[in-house]
Tab-separated table of C-alpha atoms and ligand atoms in Angstrom:
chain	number	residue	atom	x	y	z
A	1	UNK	CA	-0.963	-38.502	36.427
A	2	UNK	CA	0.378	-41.448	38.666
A	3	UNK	CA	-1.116	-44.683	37.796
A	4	UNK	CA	-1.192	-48.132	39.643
A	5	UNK	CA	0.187	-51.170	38.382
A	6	UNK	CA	-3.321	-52.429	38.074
A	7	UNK	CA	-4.809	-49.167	36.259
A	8	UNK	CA	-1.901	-49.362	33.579
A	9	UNK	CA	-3.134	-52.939	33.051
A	10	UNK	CA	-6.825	-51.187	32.512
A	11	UNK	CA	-4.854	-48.418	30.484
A	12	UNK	CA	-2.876	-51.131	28.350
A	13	UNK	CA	-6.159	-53.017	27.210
A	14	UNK	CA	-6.141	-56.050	29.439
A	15	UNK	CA	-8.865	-55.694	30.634
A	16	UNK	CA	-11.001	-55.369	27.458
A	17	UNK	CA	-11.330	-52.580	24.956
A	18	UNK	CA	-14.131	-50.797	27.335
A	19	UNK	CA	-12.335	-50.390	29.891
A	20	UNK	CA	-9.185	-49.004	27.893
A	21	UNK	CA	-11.680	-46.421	26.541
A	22	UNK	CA	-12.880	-45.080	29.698
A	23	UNK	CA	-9.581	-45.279	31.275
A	24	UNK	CA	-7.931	-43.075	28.435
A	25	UNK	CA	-10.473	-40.489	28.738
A	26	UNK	CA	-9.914	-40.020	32.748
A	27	UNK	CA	-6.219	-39.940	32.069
A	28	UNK	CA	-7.152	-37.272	29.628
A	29	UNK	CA	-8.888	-35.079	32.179
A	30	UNK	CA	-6.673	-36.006	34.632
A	31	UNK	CA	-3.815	-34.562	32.830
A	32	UNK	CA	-5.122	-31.694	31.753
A	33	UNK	CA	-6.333	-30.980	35.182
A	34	UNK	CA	-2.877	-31.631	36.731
A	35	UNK	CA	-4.680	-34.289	39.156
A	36	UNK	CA	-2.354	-36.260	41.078
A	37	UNK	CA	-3.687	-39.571	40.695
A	38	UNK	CA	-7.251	-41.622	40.436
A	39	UNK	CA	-9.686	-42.454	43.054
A	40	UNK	CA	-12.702	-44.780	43.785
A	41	UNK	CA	-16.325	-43.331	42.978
A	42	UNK	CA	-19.349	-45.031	44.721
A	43	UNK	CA	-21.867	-43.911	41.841
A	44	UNK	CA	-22.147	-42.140	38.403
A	45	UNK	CA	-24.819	-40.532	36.822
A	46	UNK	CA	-24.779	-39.861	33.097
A	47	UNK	CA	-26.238	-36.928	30.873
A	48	UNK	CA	-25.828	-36.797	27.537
A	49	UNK	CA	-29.625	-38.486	26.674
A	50	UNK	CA	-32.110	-36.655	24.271
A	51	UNK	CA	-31.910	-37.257	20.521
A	52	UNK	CA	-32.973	-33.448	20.231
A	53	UNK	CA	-29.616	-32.105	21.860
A	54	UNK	CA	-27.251	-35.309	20.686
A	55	UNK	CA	-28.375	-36.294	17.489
A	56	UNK	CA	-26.901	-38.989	15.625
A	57	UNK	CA	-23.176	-38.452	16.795
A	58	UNK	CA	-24.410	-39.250	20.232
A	59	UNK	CA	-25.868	-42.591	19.061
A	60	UNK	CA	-22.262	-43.238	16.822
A	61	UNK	CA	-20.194	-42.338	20.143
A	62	UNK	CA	-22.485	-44.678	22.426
A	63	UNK	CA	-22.373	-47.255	20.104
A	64	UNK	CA	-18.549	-47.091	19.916
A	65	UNK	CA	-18.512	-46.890	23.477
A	66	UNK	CA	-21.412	-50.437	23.475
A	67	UNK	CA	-19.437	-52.198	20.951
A	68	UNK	CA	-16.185	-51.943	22.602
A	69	UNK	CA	-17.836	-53.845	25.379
A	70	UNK	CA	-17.714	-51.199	27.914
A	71	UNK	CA	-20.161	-52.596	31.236
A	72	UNK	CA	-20.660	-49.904	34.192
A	73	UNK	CA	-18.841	-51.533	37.627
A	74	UNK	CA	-20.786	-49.175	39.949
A	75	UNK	CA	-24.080	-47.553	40.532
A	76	UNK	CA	-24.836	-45.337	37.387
A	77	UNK	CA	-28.550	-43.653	36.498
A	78	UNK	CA	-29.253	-42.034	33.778
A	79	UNK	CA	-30.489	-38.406	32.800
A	80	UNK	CA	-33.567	-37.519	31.334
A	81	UNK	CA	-33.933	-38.021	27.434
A	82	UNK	CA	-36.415	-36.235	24.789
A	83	UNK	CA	-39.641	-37.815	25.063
A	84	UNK	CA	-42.198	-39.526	27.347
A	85	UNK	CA	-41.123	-43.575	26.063
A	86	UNK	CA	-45.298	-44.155	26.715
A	87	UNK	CA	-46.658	-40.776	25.483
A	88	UNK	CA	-44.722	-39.564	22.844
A	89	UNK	CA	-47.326	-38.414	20.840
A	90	UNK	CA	-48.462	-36.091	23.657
A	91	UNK	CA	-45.212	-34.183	23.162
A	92	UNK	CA	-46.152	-34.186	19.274
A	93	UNK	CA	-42.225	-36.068	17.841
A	94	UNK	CA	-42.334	-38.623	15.269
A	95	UNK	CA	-41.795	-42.288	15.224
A	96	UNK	CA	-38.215	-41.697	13.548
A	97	UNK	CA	-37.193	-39.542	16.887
A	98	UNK	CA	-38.701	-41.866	19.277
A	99	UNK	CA	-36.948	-44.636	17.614
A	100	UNK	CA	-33.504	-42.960	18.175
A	101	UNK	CA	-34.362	-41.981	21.190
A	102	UNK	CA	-35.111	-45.627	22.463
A	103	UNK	CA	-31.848	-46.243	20.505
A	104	UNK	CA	-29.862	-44.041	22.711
A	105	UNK	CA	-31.442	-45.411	25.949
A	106	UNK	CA	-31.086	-49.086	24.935
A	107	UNK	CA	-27.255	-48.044	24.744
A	108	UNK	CA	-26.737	-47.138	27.668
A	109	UNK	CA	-29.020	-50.056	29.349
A	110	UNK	CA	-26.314	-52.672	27.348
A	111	UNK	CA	-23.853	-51.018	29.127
A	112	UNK	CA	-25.672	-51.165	32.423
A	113	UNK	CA	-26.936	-47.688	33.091
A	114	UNK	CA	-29.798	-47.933	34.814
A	115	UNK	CA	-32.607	-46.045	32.785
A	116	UNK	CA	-33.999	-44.320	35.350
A	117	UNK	CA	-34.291	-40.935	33.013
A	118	UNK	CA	-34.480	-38.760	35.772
A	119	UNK	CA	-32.368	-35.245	36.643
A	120	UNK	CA	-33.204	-36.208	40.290
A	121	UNK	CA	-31.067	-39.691	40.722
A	122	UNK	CA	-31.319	-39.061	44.343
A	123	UNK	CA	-34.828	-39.645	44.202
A	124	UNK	CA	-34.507	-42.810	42.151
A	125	UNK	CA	-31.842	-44.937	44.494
A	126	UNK	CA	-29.006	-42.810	43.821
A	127	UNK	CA	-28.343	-41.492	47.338
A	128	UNK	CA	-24.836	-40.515	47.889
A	129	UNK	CA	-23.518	-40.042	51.743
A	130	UNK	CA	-22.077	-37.479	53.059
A	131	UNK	CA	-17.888	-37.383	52.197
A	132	UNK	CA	-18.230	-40.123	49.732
A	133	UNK	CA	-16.496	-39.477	46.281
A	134	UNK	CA	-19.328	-39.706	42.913
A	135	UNK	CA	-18.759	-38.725	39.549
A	136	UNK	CA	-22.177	-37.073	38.389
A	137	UNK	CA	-23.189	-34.913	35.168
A	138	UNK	CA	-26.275	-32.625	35.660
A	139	UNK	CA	-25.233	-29.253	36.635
A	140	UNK	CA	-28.659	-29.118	39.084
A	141	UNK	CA	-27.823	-32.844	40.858
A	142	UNK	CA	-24.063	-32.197	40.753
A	143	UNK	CA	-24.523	-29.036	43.178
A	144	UNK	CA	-27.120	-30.632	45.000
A	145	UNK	CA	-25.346	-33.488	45.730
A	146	UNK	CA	-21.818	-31.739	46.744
A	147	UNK	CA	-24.339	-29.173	48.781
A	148	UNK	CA	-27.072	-30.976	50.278
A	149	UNK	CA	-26.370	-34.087	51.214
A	150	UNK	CA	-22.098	-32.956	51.360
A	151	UNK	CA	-20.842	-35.660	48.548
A	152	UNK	CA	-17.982	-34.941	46.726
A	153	UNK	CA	-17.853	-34.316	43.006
A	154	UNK	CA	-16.492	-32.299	40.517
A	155	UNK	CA	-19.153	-30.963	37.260
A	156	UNK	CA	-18.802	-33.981	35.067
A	157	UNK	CA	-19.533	-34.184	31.414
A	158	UNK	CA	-21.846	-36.901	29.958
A	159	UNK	CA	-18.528	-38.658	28.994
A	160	UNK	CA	-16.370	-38.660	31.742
A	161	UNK	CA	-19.510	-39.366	34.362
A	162	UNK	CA	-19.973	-42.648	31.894
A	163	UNK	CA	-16.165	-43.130	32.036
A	164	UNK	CA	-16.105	-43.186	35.696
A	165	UNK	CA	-18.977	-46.043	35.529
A	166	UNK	CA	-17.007	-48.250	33.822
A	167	UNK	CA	-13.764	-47.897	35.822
A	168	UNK	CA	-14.817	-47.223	39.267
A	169	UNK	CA	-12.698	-44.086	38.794
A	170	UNK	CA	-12.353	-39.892	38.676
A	171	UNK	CA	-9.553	-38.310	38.306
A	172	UNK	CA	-8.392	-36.235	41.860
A	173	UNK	CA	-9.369	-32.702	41.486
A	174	UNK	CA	-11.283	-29.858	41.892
A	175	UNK	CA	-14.057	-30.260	44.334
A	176	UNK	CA	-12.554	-33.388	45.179
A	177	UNK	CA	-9.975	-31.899	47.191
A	178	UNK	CA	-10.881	-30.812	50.495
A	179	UNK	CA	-8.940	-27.713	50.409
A	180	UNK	CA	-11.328	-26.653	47.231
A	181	UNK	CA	-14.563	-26.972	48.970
A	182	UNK	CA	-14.041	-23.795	51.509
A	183	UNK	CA	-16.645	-20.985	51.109
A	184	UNK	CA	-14.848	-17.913	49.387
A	185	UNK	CA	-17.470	-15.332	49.791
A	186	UNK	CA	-20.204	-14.531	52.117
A	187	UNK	CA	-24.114	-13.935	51.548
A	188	UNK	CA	-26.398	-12.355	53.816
A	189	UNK	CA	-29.763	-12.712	52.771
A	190	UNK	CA	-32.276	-10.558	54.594
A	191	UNK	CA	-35.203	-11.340	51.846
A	192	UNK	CA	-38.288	-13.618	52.726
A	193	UNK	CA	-37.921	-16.780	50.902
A	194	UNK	CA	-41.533	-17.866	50.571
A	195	UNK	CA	-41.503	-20.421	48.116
A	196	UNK	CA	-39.086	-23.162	46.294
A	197	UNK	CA	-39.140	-20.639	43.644
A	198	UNK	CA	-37.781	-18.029	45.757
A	199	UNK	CA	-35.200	-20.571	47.062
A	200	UNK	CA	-34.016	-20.749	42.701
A	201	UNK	CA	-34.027	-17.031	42.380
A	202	UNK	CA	-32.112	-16.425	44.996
A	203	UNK	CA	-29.847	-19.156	43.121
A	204	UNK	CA	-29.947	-17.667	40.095
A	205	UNK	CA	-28.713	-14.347	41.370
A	206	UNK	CA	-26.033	-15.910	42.769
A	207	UNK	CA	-25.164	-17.989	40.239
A	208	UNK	CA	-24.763	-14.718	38.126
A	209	UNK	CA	-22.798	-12.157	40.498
A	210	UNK	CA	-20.299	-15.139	41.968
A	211	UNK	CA	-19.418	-17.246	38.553
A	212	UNK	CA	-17.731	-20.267	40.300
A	213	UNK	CA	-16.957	-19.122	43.883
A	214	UNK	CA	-17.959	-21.073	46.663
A	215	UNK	CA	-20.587	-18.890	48.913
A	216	UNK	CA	-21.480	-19.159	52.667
A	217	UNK	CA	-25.161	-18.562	52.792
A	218	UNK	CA	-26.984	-17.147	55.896
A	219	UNK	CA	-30.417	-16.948	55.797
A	220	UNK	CA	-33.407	-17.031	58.803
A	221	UNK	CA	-34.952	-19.809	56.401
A	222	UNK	CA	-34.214	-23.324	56.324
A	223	UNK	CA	-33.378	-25.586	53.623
A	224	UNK	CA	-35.960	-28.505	52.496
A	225	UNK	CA	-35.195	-30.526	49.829
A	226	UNK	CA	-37.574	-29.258	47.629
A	227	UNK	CA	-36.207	-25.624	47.679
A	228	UNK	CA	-32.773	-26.929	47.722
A	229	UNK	CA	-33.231	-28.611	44.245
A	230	UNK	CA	-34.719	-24.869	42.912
A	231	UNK	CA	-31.574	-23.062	44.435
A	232	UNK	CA	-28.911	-26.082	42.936
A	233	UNK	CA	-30.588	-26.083	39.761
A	234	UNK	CA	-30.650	-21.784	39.365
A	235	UNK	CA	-27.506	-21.712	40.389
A	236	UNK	CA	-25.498	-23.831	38.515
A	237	UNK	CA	-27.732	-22.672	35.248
A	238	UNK	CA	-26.883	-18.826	35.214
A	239	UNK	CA	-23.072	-19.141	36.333
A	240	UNK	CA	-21.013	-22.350	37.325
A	241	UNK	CA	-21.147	-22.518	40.989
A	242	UNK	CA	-21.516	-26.402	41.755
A	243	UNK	CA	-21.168	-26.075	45.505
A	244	UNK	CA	-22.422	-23.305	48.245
A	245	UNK	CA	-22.805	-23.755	52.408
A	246	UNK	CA	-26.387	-22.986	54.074
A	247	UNK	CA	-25.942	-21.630	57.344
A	248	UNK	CA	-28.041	-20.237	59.786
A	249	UNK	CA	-25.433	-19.518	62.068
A	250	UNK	CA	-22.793	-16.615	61.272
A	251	UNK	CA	-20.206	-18.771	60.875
A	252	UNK	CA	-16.498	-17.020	60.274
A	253	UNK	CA	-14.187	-18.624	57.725
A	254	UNK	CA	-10.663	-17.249	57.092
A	255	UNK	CA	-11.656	-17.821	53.672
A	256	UNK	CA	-14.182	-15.821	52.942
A	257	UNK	CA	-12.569	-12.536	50.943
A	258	UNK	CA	-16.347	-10.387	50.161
A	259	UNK	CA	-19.713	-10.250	51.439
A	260	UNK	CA	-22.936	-9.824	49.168
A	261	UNK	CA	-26.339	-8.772	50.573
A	262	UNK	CA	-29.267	-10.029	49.023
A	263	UNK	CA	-32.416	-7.966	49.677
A	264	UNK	CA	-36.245	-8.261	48.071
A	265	UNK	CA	-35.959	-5.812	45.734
A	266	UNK	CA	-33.578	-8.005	44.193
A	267	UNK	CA	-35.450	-11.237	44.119
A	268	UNK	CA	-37.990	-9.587	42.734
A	269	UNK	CA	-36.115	-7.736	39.830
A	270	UNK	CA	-35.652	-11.254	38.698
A	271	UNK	CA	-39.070	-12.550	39.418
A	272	UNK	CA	-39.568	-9.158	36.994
A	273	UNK	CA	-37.519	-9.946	34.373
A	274	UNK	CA	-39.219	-12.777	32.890
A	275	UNK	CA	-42.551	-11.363	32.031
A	276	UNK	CA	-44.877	-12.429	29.594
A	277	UNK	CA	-46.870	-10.170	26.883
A	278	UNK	CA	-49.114	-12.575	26.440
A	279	UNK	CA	-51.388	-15.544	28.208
A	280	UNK	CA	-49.333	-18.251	28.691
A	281	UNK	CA	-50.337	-21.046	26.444
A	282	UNK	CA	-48.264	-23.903	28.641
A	283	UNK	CA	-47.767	-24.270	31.832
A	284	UNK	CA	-44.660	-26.501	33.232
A	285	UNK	CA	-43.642	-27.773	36.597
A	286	UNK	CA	-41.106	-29.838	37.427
A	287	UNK	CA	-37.753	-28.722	36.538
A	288	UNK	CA	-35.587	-30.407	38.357
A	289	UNK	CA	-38.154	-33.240	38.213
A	290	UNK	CA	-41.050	-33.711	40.718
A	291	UNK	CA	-40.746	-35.592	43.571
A	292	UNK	CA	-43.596	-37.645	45.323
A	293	UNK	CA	-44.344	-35.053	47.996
A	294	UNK	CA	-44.651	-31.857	44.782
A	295	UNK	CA	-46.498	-34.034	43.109
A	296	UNK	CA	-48.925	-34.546	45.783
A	297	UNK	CA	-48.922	-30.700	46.165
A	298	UNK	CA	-49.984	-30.390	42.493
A	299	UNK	CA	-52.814	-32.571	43.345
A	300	UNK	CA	-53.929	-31.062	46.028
A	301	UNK	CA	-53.729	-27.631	44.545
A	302	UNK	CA	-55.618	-28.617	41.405
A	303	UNK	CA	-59.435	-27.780	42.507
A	304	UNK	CA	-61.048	-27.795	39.400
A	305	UNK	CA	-60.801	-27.573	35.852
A	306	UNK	CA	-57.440	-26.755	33.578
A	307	UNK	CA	-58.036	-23.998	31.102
A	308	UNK	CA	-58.895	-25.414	27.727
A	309	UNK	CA	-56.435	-22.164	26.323
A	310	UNK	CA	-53.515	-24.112	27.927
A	311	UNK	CA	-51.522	-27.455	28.635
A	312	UNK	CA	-51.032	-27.861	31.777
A	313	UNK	CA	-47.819	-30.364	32.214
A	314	UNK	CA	-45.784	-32.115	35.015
A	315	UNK	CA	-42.701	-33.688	34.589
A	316	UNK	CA	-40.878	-36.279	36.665
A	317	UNK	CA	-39.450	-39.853	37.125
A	318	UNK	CA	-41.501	-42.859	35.435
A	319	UNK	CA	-40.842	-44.092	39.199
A	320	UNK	CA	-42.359	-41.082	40.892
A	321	UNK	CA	-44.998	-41.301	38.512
A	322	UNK	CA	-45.677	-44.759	39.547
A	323	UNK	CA	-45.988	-43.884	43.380
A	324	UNK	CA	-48.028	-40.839	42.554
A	325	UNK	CA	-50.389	-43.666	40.347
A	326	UNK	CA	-50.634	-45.704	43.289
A	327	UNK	CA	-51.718	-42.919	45.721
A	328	UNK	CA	-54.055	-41.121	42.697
A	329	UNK	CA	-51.902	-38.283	42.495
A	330	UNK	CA	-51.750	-38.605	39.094
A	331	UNK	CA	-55.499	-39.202	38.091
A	332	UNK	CA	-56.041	-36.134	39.757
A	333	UNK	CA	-54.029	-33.534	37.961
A	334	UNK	CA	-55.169	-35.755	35.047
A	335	UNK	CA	-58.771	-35.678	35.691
A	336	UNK	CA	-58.376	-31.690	36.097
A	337	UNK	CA	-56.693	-31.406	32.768
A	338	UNK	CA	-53.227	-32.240	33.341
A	339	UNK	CA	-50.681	-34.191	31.800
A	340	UNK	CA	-48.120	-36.100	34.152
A	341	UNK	CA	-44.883	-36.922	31.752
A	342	UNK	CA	-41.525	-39.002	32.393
A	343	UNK	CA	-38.109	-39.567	31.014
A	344	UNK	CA	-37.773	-36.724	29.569
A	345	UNK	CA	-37.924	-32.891	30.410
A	346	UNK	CA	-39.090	-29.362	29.210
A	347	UNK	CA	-36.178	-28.373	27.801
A	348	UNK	CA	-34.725	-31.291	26.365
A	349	UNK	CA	-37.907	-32.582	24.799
A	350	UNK	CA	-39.029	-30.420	21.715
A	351	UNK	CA	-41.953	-28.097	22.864
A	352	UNK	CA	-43.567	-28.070	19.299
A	353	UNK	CA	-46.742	-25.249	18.800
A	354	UNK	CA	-45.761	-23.202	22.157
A	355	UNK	CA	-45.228	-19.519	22.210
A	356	UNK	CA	-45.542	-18.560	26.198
A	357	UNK	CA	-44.488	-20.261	29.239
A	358	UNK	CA	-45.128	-20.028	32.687
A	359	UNK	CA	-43.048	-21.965	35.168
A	360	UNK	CA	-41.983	-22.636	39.112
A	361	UNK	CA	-38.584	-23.251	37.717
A	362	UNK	CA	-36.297	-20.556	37.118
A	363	UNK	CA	-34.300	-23.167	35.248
A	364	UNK	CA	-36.193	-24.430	33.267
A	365	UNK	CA	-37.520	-20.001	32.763
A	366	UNK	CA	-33.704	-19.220	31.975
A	367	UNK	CA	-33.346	-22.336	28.918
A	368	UNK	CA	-36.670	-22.108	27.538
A	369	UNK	CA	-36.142	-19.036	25.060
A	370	UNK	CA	-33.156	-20.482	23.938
A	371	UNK	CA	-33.916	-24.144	23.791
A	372	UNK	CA	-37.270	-24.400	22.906
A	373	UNK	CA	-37.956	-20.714	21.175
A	374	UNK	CA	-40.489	-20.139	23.604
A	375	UNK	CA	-41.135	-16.865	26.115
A	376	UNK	CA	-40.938	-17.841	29.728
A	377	UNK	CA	-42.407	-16.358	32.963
A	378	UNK	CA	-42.166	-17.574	36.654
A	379	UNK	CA	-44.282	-17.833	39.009
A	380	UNK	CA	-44.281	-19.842	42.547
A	381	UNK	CA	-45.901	-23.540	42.090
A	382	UNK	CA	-49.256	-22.248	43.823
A	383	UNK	CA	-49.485	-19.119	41.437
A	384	UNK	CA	-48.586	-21.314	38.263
A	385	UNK	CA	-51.650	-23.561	39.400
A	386	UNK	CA	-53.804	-20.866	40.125
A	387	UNK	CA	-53.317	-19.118	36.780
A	388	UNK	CA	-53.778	-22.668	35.285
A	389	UNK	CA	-57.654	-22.498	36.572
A	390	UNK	CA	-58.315	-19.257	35.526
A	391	UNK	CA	-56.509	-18.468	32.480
B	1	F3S	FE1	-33.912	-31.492	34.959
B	1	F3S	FE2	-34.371	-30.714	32.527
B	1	F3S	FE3	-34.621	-29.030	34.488
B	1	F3S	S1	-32.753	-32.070	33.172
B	1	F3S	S2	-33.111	-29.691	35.966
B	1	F3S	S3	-35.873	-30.858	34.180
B	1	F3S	S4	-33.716	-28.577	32.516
């Protein structure tokens, strides 16, 4: 890969030992990608945050990574880590992993990630404009960022995202490439998408029949934020699409080689196929985390008491948390029964004494078996709630 005069200095240490780091792991990528040369990235987000899934090597790597003086040059925000910082006990981990935990945060805040703990950085500040070049981990926020709001990035690790904080820098590749963003195959959806939820189904059919094409998507429906985040998320999680088109109009690209239809019976084969035997004894929303406006629709929803049989939790920013304080969002759900939780998530935080799940999520649905040895079921947000009261 071509380098400047200036990024060989970087490369050759004169910069500091951080910066030689990062720079030798974009080189790295870069090579093995075959990428041309390096360009500028407005903002990073990192992943690579819970004790549960990084253990100690995660805190020896950061603190290699800390020590050697490494500082982040542009906007960087952070990914969600194991546990609520304030209510760890709530989410039933001991003092030794909410120590570690900290640890791991306080590592990344010395090297001037912000600790926003959030899968939803575009919710926290971290707003990137249409064409501009980021470098973000998250499957869910990497896809909706190239997608919804048309940024440009490729599916970053934890490593390389923090790499690219500290240099400025990705390596030019992949989605990064204009001439790797056309759509490749064609979806006509002639299913009602009534719900968010729907919105991640149909995402997580996708996600599984196209792998890591690029599809066109026509649909009578629009696209709102909030159903956009349910359709990134599913569709990065069950295959490795990290970029799709939403069109209303039948737009014809000479790219396009197939067309899929998408019909109900589909969606709801999916819907179908995660079932529960028994009562849920948890209920989750919030994966990818809430934003102020779901959170107010919790709130608004919750007329009455939670079952005593079940938790009923929501997860989202501590900053979103702090709007939805201010407005008494949050003393509603908790005054019903609830639990509103931050920095962390339902998969990456240990569910301890769970069997059954229900969820909006199809995400978080899809993970939970295998991350937290726990059966899953979805349901939209306003079913979820209602089973929540009557359970
Ligand atoms: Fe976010 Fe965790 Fe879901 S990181 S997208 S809440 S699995």
């Amino acid at each position: 890969m071509y380098l400047t005069r200036e990024e060989e200095k970087v490369l050759d240490g004169e910069y500091g030992e951080g910066q030689r780091l990062a720079m030798k792991i974009l080189c790295a990528l870069g090579d093995f990608f075959e990428a041309e040369r390096l360009i500028s990235v407005q903002s990073a987000h990192v992943s690579g945050v819970s004790y549960k899934t990084g253990g100690d090597a995660l805190i020896s790597t950061l603190e290699k990574f800390a020590g050697s003086g490494a500082k982040t040059s542009i906007l960087t925000t952070l990914n969600p880590g194991g546990v609520d910082l304030e209510r760890w006990r709530d989410l039933r981990v001991d003092e030794n992993f909410l120590e570690k935990q900290k640890k791991i945060i306080s590592l990344y805040a010395e090297m001037g990630v912000l600790p926003t703990c959030s899968c939803t950085p575009y919710e926290v500040g971290n707003i990137p404009a249409e064409g501009v070049h980021v470098a973000f981990a998250e499957s869910s926020a990497v896809t909706l960022v190239n997608s919804y709001f048309k940024a440009k990035t490729n599916r970053e690790s934890g490593i390389s995202a923090l790499a690219s904080a500290v240099t400025g820098k990705t390596p030019l590749y992949g989605l990064h490439l204009d001439e790797n963003r056309h759509p490749t195959v064609k979806v006509s959806v002639h299913a009602p998408l009534k719900s968010p939820t729907h919105y991640g189904v149909l995402g997580y059919l996708l996600g599984k029949t196209l792998k890591n094409s690029i599809p066109l998507i026509q649909s009578r429906h629009t696209l709102s934020l909030t159903a956009a985040k349910q359709l990134s998320a599913a569709i990065a999680a069950s295959g490795a699409v990290s970029l799709y088109y939403w069109e209303r109009d039948h737009i014809k690209s000479p790219t396009i080689e197939e067309t899929v239809e998408i019909d109900d019976h589909q969606l709801n084969e999916v819907f179908n196929s995660f079932s529960l035997t028994d009562k849920p004894d948890l209920i989750v929303l919030g994966c990818p985390h809430y934003s102020i406006y779901e959170l107010k629709m919790v709130s608004e929803m919750l007329n009455g008491k939670v079952s005593k049989r079940l938790s009923f939790w929501v997860f989202t920013s501590r900053q979103v948390k702090l709007l939805g304080e201010r407005m008494g969002f949050v003393q509603k759900i908790e005054k019903a029964g609830g639990k509103v939780l931050c920095d962390t998530c339902p998969i990456v935080a240990p569910l301890k004494g769970f069997k059954t799940m229900l969820t909006d999520s199809v995400k978080a649905a899809h993970y939970a078996p295998s991350m937290n040895k726990v059966s899953s079921a979805l349901l939209p947000i306003e079913e979820c709630v209602k089973t929540a009261l009557e359970a």
